[in-house]
Amino acid sequence: MHPSNFDLFADRETEQQPRAEQIGEQSWLLRGFALPLIEQLLPALESILLAAPLRHMMTPGGFSMSVGTSSCGALGWITDRTGYRYSSVDPLSGSPWPALPPVFAELAHSAATRAGFAGFDADSCLINRYVPGAKMSLHQDKDEKAYAAPIVSLSLGLPAMFLFGGFNRSDKSQRIALLHGDMLIWGGVDRLRFHGVLPIKQGRHPRLGEQRINLTFRVAG
Ligand code: SIN
Ligand code: FE2
């Protein structure tokens, strides 16, 4: 947290903050939480994607992912035929991933705090771009070294139907419609819940066009 920017979030860290919906014992949906910062977030995202372009990575099973993926921060999540893991370099360029912009770090910290996870300090931000039809199958986030820190996720652009499941793939999932600027935080006892995204529907978002972008902030290393 950069103390000089703390006041940006001060009003949104109070108990009066509206629309914090509890979706699990330690899981929260913060509707529109990122909207006040959107005009700072989008240009920062754009510069990251110039340095580390989106690409369709290969799963260990040999399938190309329907989402386009990139990362910023000290560690980026990658997958190829040898497996899922974090890497400090972008395999496309051989260079370190772009740095995590301060506005990203501060937003993630602030959202985590609001959800009851103080001191969140992301070292990784995964960027997933969904065009209509793209989806994310049910999975657990478990490539991180430890699970003490929550997952902090930001949705941008087209709406998505997010599946928030249990601890077994076959457990019934809650369906949560995620909109531009919404944030979802799950950690603690909920950290290893299965989750996924149904195929994105055709549409055009006024700011982002025919796409949804999800940023997932994690402590990976
Ligand atoms: C993910 O779990 O990796 C992505 C979730 C999302 O796009 O909302
Ligand atoms: Fe995930």
mmCIF file of C-alpha atoms and ligand atoms in Angstrom:
data_model
loop_
_atom_site.group_PDB
_atom_site.id
_atom_site.type_symbol
_atom_site.label_atom_id
_atom_site.label_comp_id
_atom_site.label_asym_id
_atom_site.label_seq_id
_atom_site.Cartn_x
_atom_site.Cartn_y
_atom_site.Cartn_z
ATOM 1 C CA MET A 1 0.000 0.000 0.000
ATOM 2 C CA HIS A 2 1.309 3.418 -0.896
ATOM 3 C CA PRO A 3 0.318 5.627 2.032
ATOM 4 C CA SER A 4 0.092 8.702 -0.209
ATOM 5 C CA ASN A 5 -2.783 7.101 -2.098
ATOM 6 C CA PHE A 6 -4.556 5.628 0.894
ATOM 7 C CA ASP A 7 -7.225 8.339 0.933
ATOM 8 C CA LEU A 8 -8.378 7.233 -2.534
ATOM 9 C CA PHE A 9 -9.950 4.271 -0.781
ATOM 10 C CA ALA A 10 -10.675 5.631 2.650
ATOM 11 C CA ASP A 11 -14.385 6.141 2.077
ATOM 12 C CA ARG A 12 -14.717 2.696 0.538
ATOM 13 C CA GLU A 13 -13.168 0.926 3.496
ATOM 14 C CA THR A 14 -15.791 2.058 5.950
ATOM 15 C CA GLU A 15 -18.714 0.023 7.211
ATOM 16 C CA GLN A 16 -21.044 2.242 5.183
ATOM 17 C CA GLN A 17 -19.730 0.807 1.925
ATOM 18 C CA PRO A 18 -22.888 -0.403 0.142
ATOM 19 C CA ARG A 19 -23.438 -3.607 -1.717
ATOM 20 C CA ALA A 20 -20.924 -5.963 -0.102
ATOM 21 C CA GLU A 21 -22.619 -9.295 -0.613
ATOM 22 C CA GLN A 22 -21.395 -12.280 1.341
ATOM 23 C CA ILE A 23 -21.344 -15.329 -0.893
ATOM 24 C CA GLY A 24 -19.469 -17.687 1.419
ATOM 25 C CA GLU A 25 -18.099 -17.741 4.940
ATOM 26 C CA GLN A 26 -15.019 -15.790 3.786
ATOM 27 C CA SER A 27 -16.134 -14.785 0.294
ATOM 28 C CA TRP A 28 -17.475 -11.426 -0.792
ATOM 29 C CA LEU A 29 -18.875 -9.786 -3.892
ATOM 30 C CA LEU A 30 -18.179 -6.047 -4.058
ATOM 31 C CA ARG A 31 -20.449 -4.597 -6.729
ATOM 32 C CA GLY A 32 -18.862 -1.759 -8.709
ATOM 33 C CA PHE A 33 -15.955 -1.509 -6.297
ATOM 34 C CA ALA A 34 -13.421 -0.689 -9.048
ATOM 35 C CA LEU A 35 -15.552 1.856 -10.915
ATOM 36 C CA PRO A 36 -14.080 4.961 -9.247
ATOM 37 C CA LEU A 37 -10.636 3.889 -10.502
ATOM 38 C CA ILE A 38 -11.589 2.639 -13.936
ATOM 39 C CA GLU A 39 -9.994 5.512 -15.849
ATOM 40 C CA GLN A 40 -6.693 4.744 -14.133
ATOM 41 C CA LEU A 41 -6.979 0.979 -14.459
ATOM 42 C CA LEU A 42 -7.702 0.759 -18.186
ATOM 43 C CA PRO A 43 -4.670 2.696 -19.509
ATOM 44 C CA ALA A 44 -2.412 0.741 -17.114
ATOM 45 C CA LEU A 45 -3.867 -2.494 -18.476
ATOM 46 C CA GLU A 46 -3.351 -1.301 -22.034
ATOM 47 C CA SER A 47 0.368 -0.666 -21.495
ATOM 48 C CA ILE A 48 0.821 -4.076 -19.887
ATOM 49 C CA LEU A 49 -0.746 -5.778 -22.885
ATOM 50 C CA LEU A 50 1.566 -3.917 -25.263
ATOM 51 C CA ALA A 51 4.594 -5.281 -23.385
ATOM 52 C CA ALA A 52 3.163 -8.760 -22.711
ATOM 53 C CA PRO A 53 0.488 -9.509 -25.318
ATOM 54 C CA LEU A 54 -2.409 -11.867 -24.714
ATOM 55 C CA ARG A 55 -1.853 -15.381 -26.015
ATOM 56 C CA HIS A 56 -3.777 -18.644 -26.022
ATOM 57 C CA MET A 57 -1.815 -20.966 -23.786
ATOM 58 C CA MET A 58 -1.784 -24.738 -24.039
ATOM 59 C CA THR A 59 -3.087 -26.906 -21.205
ATOM 60 C CA PRO A 60 -0.971 -29.873 -20.079
ATOM 61 C CA GLY A 61 -3.546 -32.043 -21.846
ATOM 62 C CA GLY A 62 -2.777 -30.337 -25.164
ATOM 63 C CA PHE A 63 -5.835 -28.059 -25.525
ATOM 64 C CA SER A 64 -5.556 -24.393 -26.411
ATOM 65 C CA MET A 65 -7.342 -22.276 -23.774
ATOM 66 C CA SER A 66 -10.328 -20.290 -25.061
ATOM 67 C CA VAL A 67 -9.219 -17.257 -23.023
ATOM 68 C CA GLY A 68 -6.276 -15.110 -24.064
ATOM 69 C CA THR A 69 -3.860 -14.755 -21.172
ATOM 70 C CA SER A 70 -1.089 -12.491 -19.923
ATOM 71 C CA SER A 71 0.260 -11.384 -16.549
ATOM 72 C CA CYS A 72 1.937 -8.625 -14.639
ATOM 73 C CA GLY A 73 3.753 -8.593 -11.337
ATOM 74 C CA ALA A 74 6.755 -10.563 -10.106
ATOM 75 C CA LEU A 75 5.174 -13.882 -11.070
ATOM 76 C CA GLY A 76 2.906 -14.813 -13.960
ATOM 77 C CA TRP A 77 0.761 -17.922 -14.149
ATOM 78 C CA ILE A 78 1.529 -20.030 -17.214
ATOM 79 C CA THR A 79 0.599 -23.365 -18.664
ATOM 80 C CA ASP A 80 2.106 -25.505 -21.387
ATOM 81 C CA ARG A 81 2.529 -29.205 -22.100
ATOM 82 C CA THR A 82 4.723 -29.594 -19.003
ATOM 83 C CA GLY A 83 2.117 -28.252 -16.573
ATOM 84 C CA TYR A 84 0.618 -25.303 -14.717
ATOM 85 C CA ARG A 85 3.021 -23.060 -12.796
ATOM 86 C CA TYR A 86 4.230 -19.572 -12.057
ATOM 87 C CA SER A 87 7.153 -18.018 -13.893
ATOM 88 C CA SER A 88 9.083 -14.804 -13.279
ATOM 89 C CA VAL A 89 9.583 -14.384 -17.024
ATOM 90 C CA ASP A 90 7.134 -14.166 -19.879
ATOM 91 C CA PRO A 91 7.908 -17.223 -22.028
ATOM 92 C CA LEU A 92 6.981 -15.235 -25.167
ATOM 93 C CA SER A 93 9.608 -12.551 -24.628
ATOM 94 C CA GLY A 94 12.012 -14.204 -22.196
ATOM 95 C CA SER A 95 11.807 -10.995 -20.130
ATOM 96 C CA PRO A 96 10.276 -10.360 -16.717
ATOM 97 C CA TRP A 97 6.534 -9.665 -16.729
ATOM 98 C CA PRO A 98 5.543 -5.978 -16.642
ATOM 99 C CA ALA A 99 5.477 -4.584 -13.118
ATOM 100 C CA LEU A 100 2.214 -4.529 -11.175
ATOM 101 C CA PRO A 101 0.959 -0.935 -11.552
ATOM 102 C CA PRO A 102 0.460 0.781 -8.162
ATOM 103 C CA VAL A 103 -3.220 1.374 -8.957
ATOM 104 C CA PHE A 104 -3.685 -2.412 -9.393
ATOM 105 C CA ALA A 105 -1.884 -3.202 -6.142
ATOM 106 C CA GLU A 106 -3.868 -0.603 -4.229
ATOM 107 C CA LEU A 107 -7.227 -1.682 -5.627
ATOM 108 C CA ALA A 108 -6.529 -5.329 -4.772
ATOM 109 C CA HIS A 109 -5.334 -4.398 -1.288
ATOM 110 C CA SER A 110 -8.379 -2.263 -0.682
ATOM 111 C CA ALA A 111 -10.850 -4.908 -1.916
ATOM 112 C CA ALA A 112 -9.153 -7.595 0.189
ATOM 113 C CA THR A 113 -9.312 -5.368 3.257
ATOM 114 C CA ARG A 114 -13.015 -4.782 2.653
ATOM 115 C CA ALA A 115 -13.470 -8.562 2.569
ATOM 116 C CA GLY A 116 -11.658 -9.061 5.855
ATOM 117 C CA PHE A 117 -8.187 -9.886 4.555
ATOM 118 C CA ALA A 118 -5.844 -7.177 5.801
ATOM 119 C CA GLY A 119 -2.317 -6.831 4.426
ATOM 120 C CA PHE A 120 -2.939 -8.333 0.999
ATOM 121 C CA ASP A 121 0.115 -7.715 -1.165
ATOM 122 C CA ALA A 122 -0.290 -9.328 -4.587
ATOM 123 C CA ASP A 123 2.831 -10.526 -6.394
ATOM 124 C CA SER A 124 0.875 -11.746 -9.401
ATOM 125 C CA CYS A 125 -1.937 -10.484 -11.600
ATOM 126 C CA LEU A 126 -3.307 -12.861 -14.186
ATOM 127 C CA ILE A 127 -5.109 -11.235 -17.095
ATOM 128 C CA ASN A 128 -7.723 -13.328 -18.884
ATOM 129 C CA ARG A 129 -9.538 -12.023 -21.952
ATOM 130 C CA TYR A 130 -12.811 -13.657 -22.946
ATOM 131 C CA VAL A 131 -14.459 -13.045 -26.292
ATOM 132 C CA PRO A 132 -18.061 -14.246 -26.691
ATOM 133 C CA GLY A 133 -18.054 -18.044 -26.405
ATOM 134 C CA ALA A 134 -14.871 -18.210 -24.299
ATOM 135 C CA LYS A 135 -15.215 -19.882 -20.895
ATOM 136 C CA MET A 136 -13.286 -21.171 -17.904
ATOM 137 C CA SER A 137 -13.985 -24.699 -16.726
ATOM 138 C CA LEU A 138 -14.448 -25.400 -13.013
ATOM 139 C CA HIS A 139 -11.082 -25.477 -11.266
ATOM 140 C CA GLN A 140 -9.366 -24.661 -7.977
ATOM 141 C CA ASP A 141 -6.570 -22.095 -7.749
ATOM 142 C CA LYS A 142 -3.829 -24.185 -6.234
ATOM 143 C CA ASP A 143 -0.595 -23.471 -8.059
ATOM 144 C CA GLU A 144 0.340 -20.886 -5.425
ATOM 145 C CA LYS A 145 2.999 -21.702 -2.836
ATOM 146 C CA ALA A 146 0.614 -21.092 0.076
ATOM 147 C CA TYR A 147 -3.103 -20.526 0.460
ATOM 148 C CA ALA A 148 -3.027 -18.033 3.316
ATOM 149 C CA ALA A 149 -3.830 -15.097 1.027
ATOM 150 C CA PRO A 150 -7.185 -14.748 -0.693
ATOM 151 C CA ILE A 151 -7.945 -14.635 -4.406
ATOM 152 C CA VAL A 152 -8.963 -11.140 -5.488
ATOM 153 C CA SER A 153 -10.710 -10.895 -8.814
ATOM 154 C CA LEU A 154 -11.867 -7.932 -10.922
ATOM 155 C CA SER A 155 -14.310 -8.144 -13.835
ATOM 156 C CA LEU A 156 -14.231 -5.682 -16.726
ATOM 157 C CA GLY A 157 -16.300 -5.379 -19.893
ATOM 158 C CA LEU A 158 -19.025 -7.833 -20.885
ATOM 159 C CA PRO A 159 -20.991 -9.599 -18.141
ATOM 160 C CA ALA A 160 -20.119 -13.131 -17.086
ATOM 161 C CA MET A 161 -21.951 -15.875 -15.263
ATOM 162 C CA PHE A 162 -19.479 -16.946 -12.604
ATOM 163 C CA LEU A 163 -19.783 -20.365 -10.980
ATOM 164 C CA PHE A 164 -18.803 -20.473 -7.327
ATOM 165 C CA GLY A 165 -18.734 -24.061 -6.205
ATOM 166 C CA GLY A 166 -17.705 -26.173 -3.267
ATOM 167 C CA PHE A 167 -14.668 -28.263 -2.474
ATOM 168 C CA ASN A 168 -15.475 -31.068 -4.885
ATOM 169 C CA ARG A 169 -15.898 -30.518 -8.589
ATOM 170 C CA SER A 170 -19.351 -32.122 -8.466
ATOM 171 C CA ASP A 171 -20.667 -29.878 -5.647
ATOM 172 C CA LYS A 172 -23.491 -27.570 -6.617
ATOM 173 C CA SER A 173 -22.299 -24.109 -7.706
ATOM 174 C CA GLN A 174 -23.802 -20.700 -6.979
ATOM 175 C CA ARG A 175 -24.262 -18.643 -10.141
ATOM 176 C CA ILE A 176 -23.162 -15.043 -9.809
ATOM 177 C CA ALA A 177 -23.581 -12.484 -12.608
ATOM 178 C CA LEU A 178 -20.387 -10.418 -12.681
ATOM 179 C CA LEU A 179 -20.474 -6.962 -14.236
ATOM 180 C CA HIS A 180 -17.932 -4.316 -15.219
ATOM 181 C CA GLY A 181 -16.169 -3.063 -12.091
ATOM 182 C CA ASP A 182 -17.334 -5.861 -9.777
ATOM 183 C CA MET A 183 -14.832 -7.540 -7.488
ATOM 184 C CA LEU A 184 -14.958 -10.962 -5.931
ATOM 185 C CA ILE A 185 -12.757 -12.056 -3.034
ATOM 186 C CA TRP A 186 -12.514 -15.561 -1.630
ATOM 187 C CA GLY A 187 -10.035 -16.788 0.936
ATOM 188 C CA GLY A 188 -9.555 -18.471 4.288
ATOM 189 C CA VAL A 189 -11.883 -21.451 4.588
ATOM 190 C CA ASP A 190 -13.174 -20.727 1.048
ATOM 191 C CA ARG A 191 -9.749 -20.400 -0.596
ATOM 192 C CA LEU A 192 -9.888 -23.722 -2.436
ATOM 193 C CA ARG A 193 -13.439 -23.568 -3.703
ATOM 194 C CA PHE A 194 -13.994 -24.691 -7.266
ATOM 195 C CA HIS A 195 -14.961 -21.859 -9.610
ATOM 196 C CA GLY A 196 -15.392 -21.170 -13.305
ATOM 197 C CA VAL A 197 -17.081 -19.018 -15.925
ATOM 198 C CA LEU A 198 -19.864 -20.028 -18.331
ATOM 199 C CA PRO A 199 -19.368 -19.146 -22.011
ATOM 200 C CA ILE A 200 -19.561 -15.370 -22.419
ATOM 201 C CA LYS A 201 -22.646 -14.196 -24.318
ATOM 202 C CA GLN A 202 -22.489 -12.034 -27.442
ATOM 203 C CA GLY A 203 -22.614 -8.367 -26.638
ATOM 204 C CA ARG A 204 -20.863 -5.056 -26.794
ATOM 205 C CA HIS A 205 -19.713 -3.259 -23.685
ATOM 206 C CA PRO A 206 -19.743 0.533 -24.104
ATOM 207 C CA ARG A 207 -16.179 0.909 -22.803
ATOM 208 C CA LEU A 208 -14.487 -2.392 -23.698
ATOM 209 C CA GLY A 209 -16.387 -3.633 -26.746
ATOM 210 C CA GLU A 210 -16.921 -7.309 -27.447
ATOM 211 C CA GLN A 211 -14.866 -8.745 -24.623
ATOM 212 C CA ARG A 212 -14.635 -9.453 -20.941
ATOM 213 C CA ILE A 213 -11.356 -9.044 -19.105
ATOM 214 C CA ASN A 214 -10.747 -10.593 -15.716
ATOM 215 C CA LEU A 215 -7.823 -9.639 -13.508
ATOM 216 C CA THR A 216 -6.949 -12.160 -10.801
ATOM 217 C CA PHE A 217 -4.665 -10.872 -8.059
ATOM 218 C CA ARG A 218 -2.819 -13.471 -6.022
ATOM 219 C CA VAL A 219 0.032 -14.025 -3.679
ATOM 220 C CA ALA A 220 1.725 -16.784 -5.645
ATOM 221 C CA GLY A 221 5.293 -17.001 -4.386
HETATM 222 C C1 SIN B 1 -10.122 -17.710 -13.160
HETATM 223 O O1 SIN B 1 -10.611 -18.330 -12.235
HETATM 224 O O2 SIN B 1 -8.979 -17.930 -13.534
HETATM 225 C C2 SIN B 1 -10.905 -16.651 -13.885
HETATM 226 C C3 SIN B 1 -12.175 -16.273 -13.228
HETATM 227 C C4 SIN B 1 -12.910 -15.192 -13.980
HETATM 228 O O3 SIN B 1 -12.644 -14.971 -15.169
HETATM 229 O O4 SIN B 1 -13.788 -14.540 -13.384
HETATM 230 FE FE FE2 B 2 -9.299 -19.468 -10.932
#
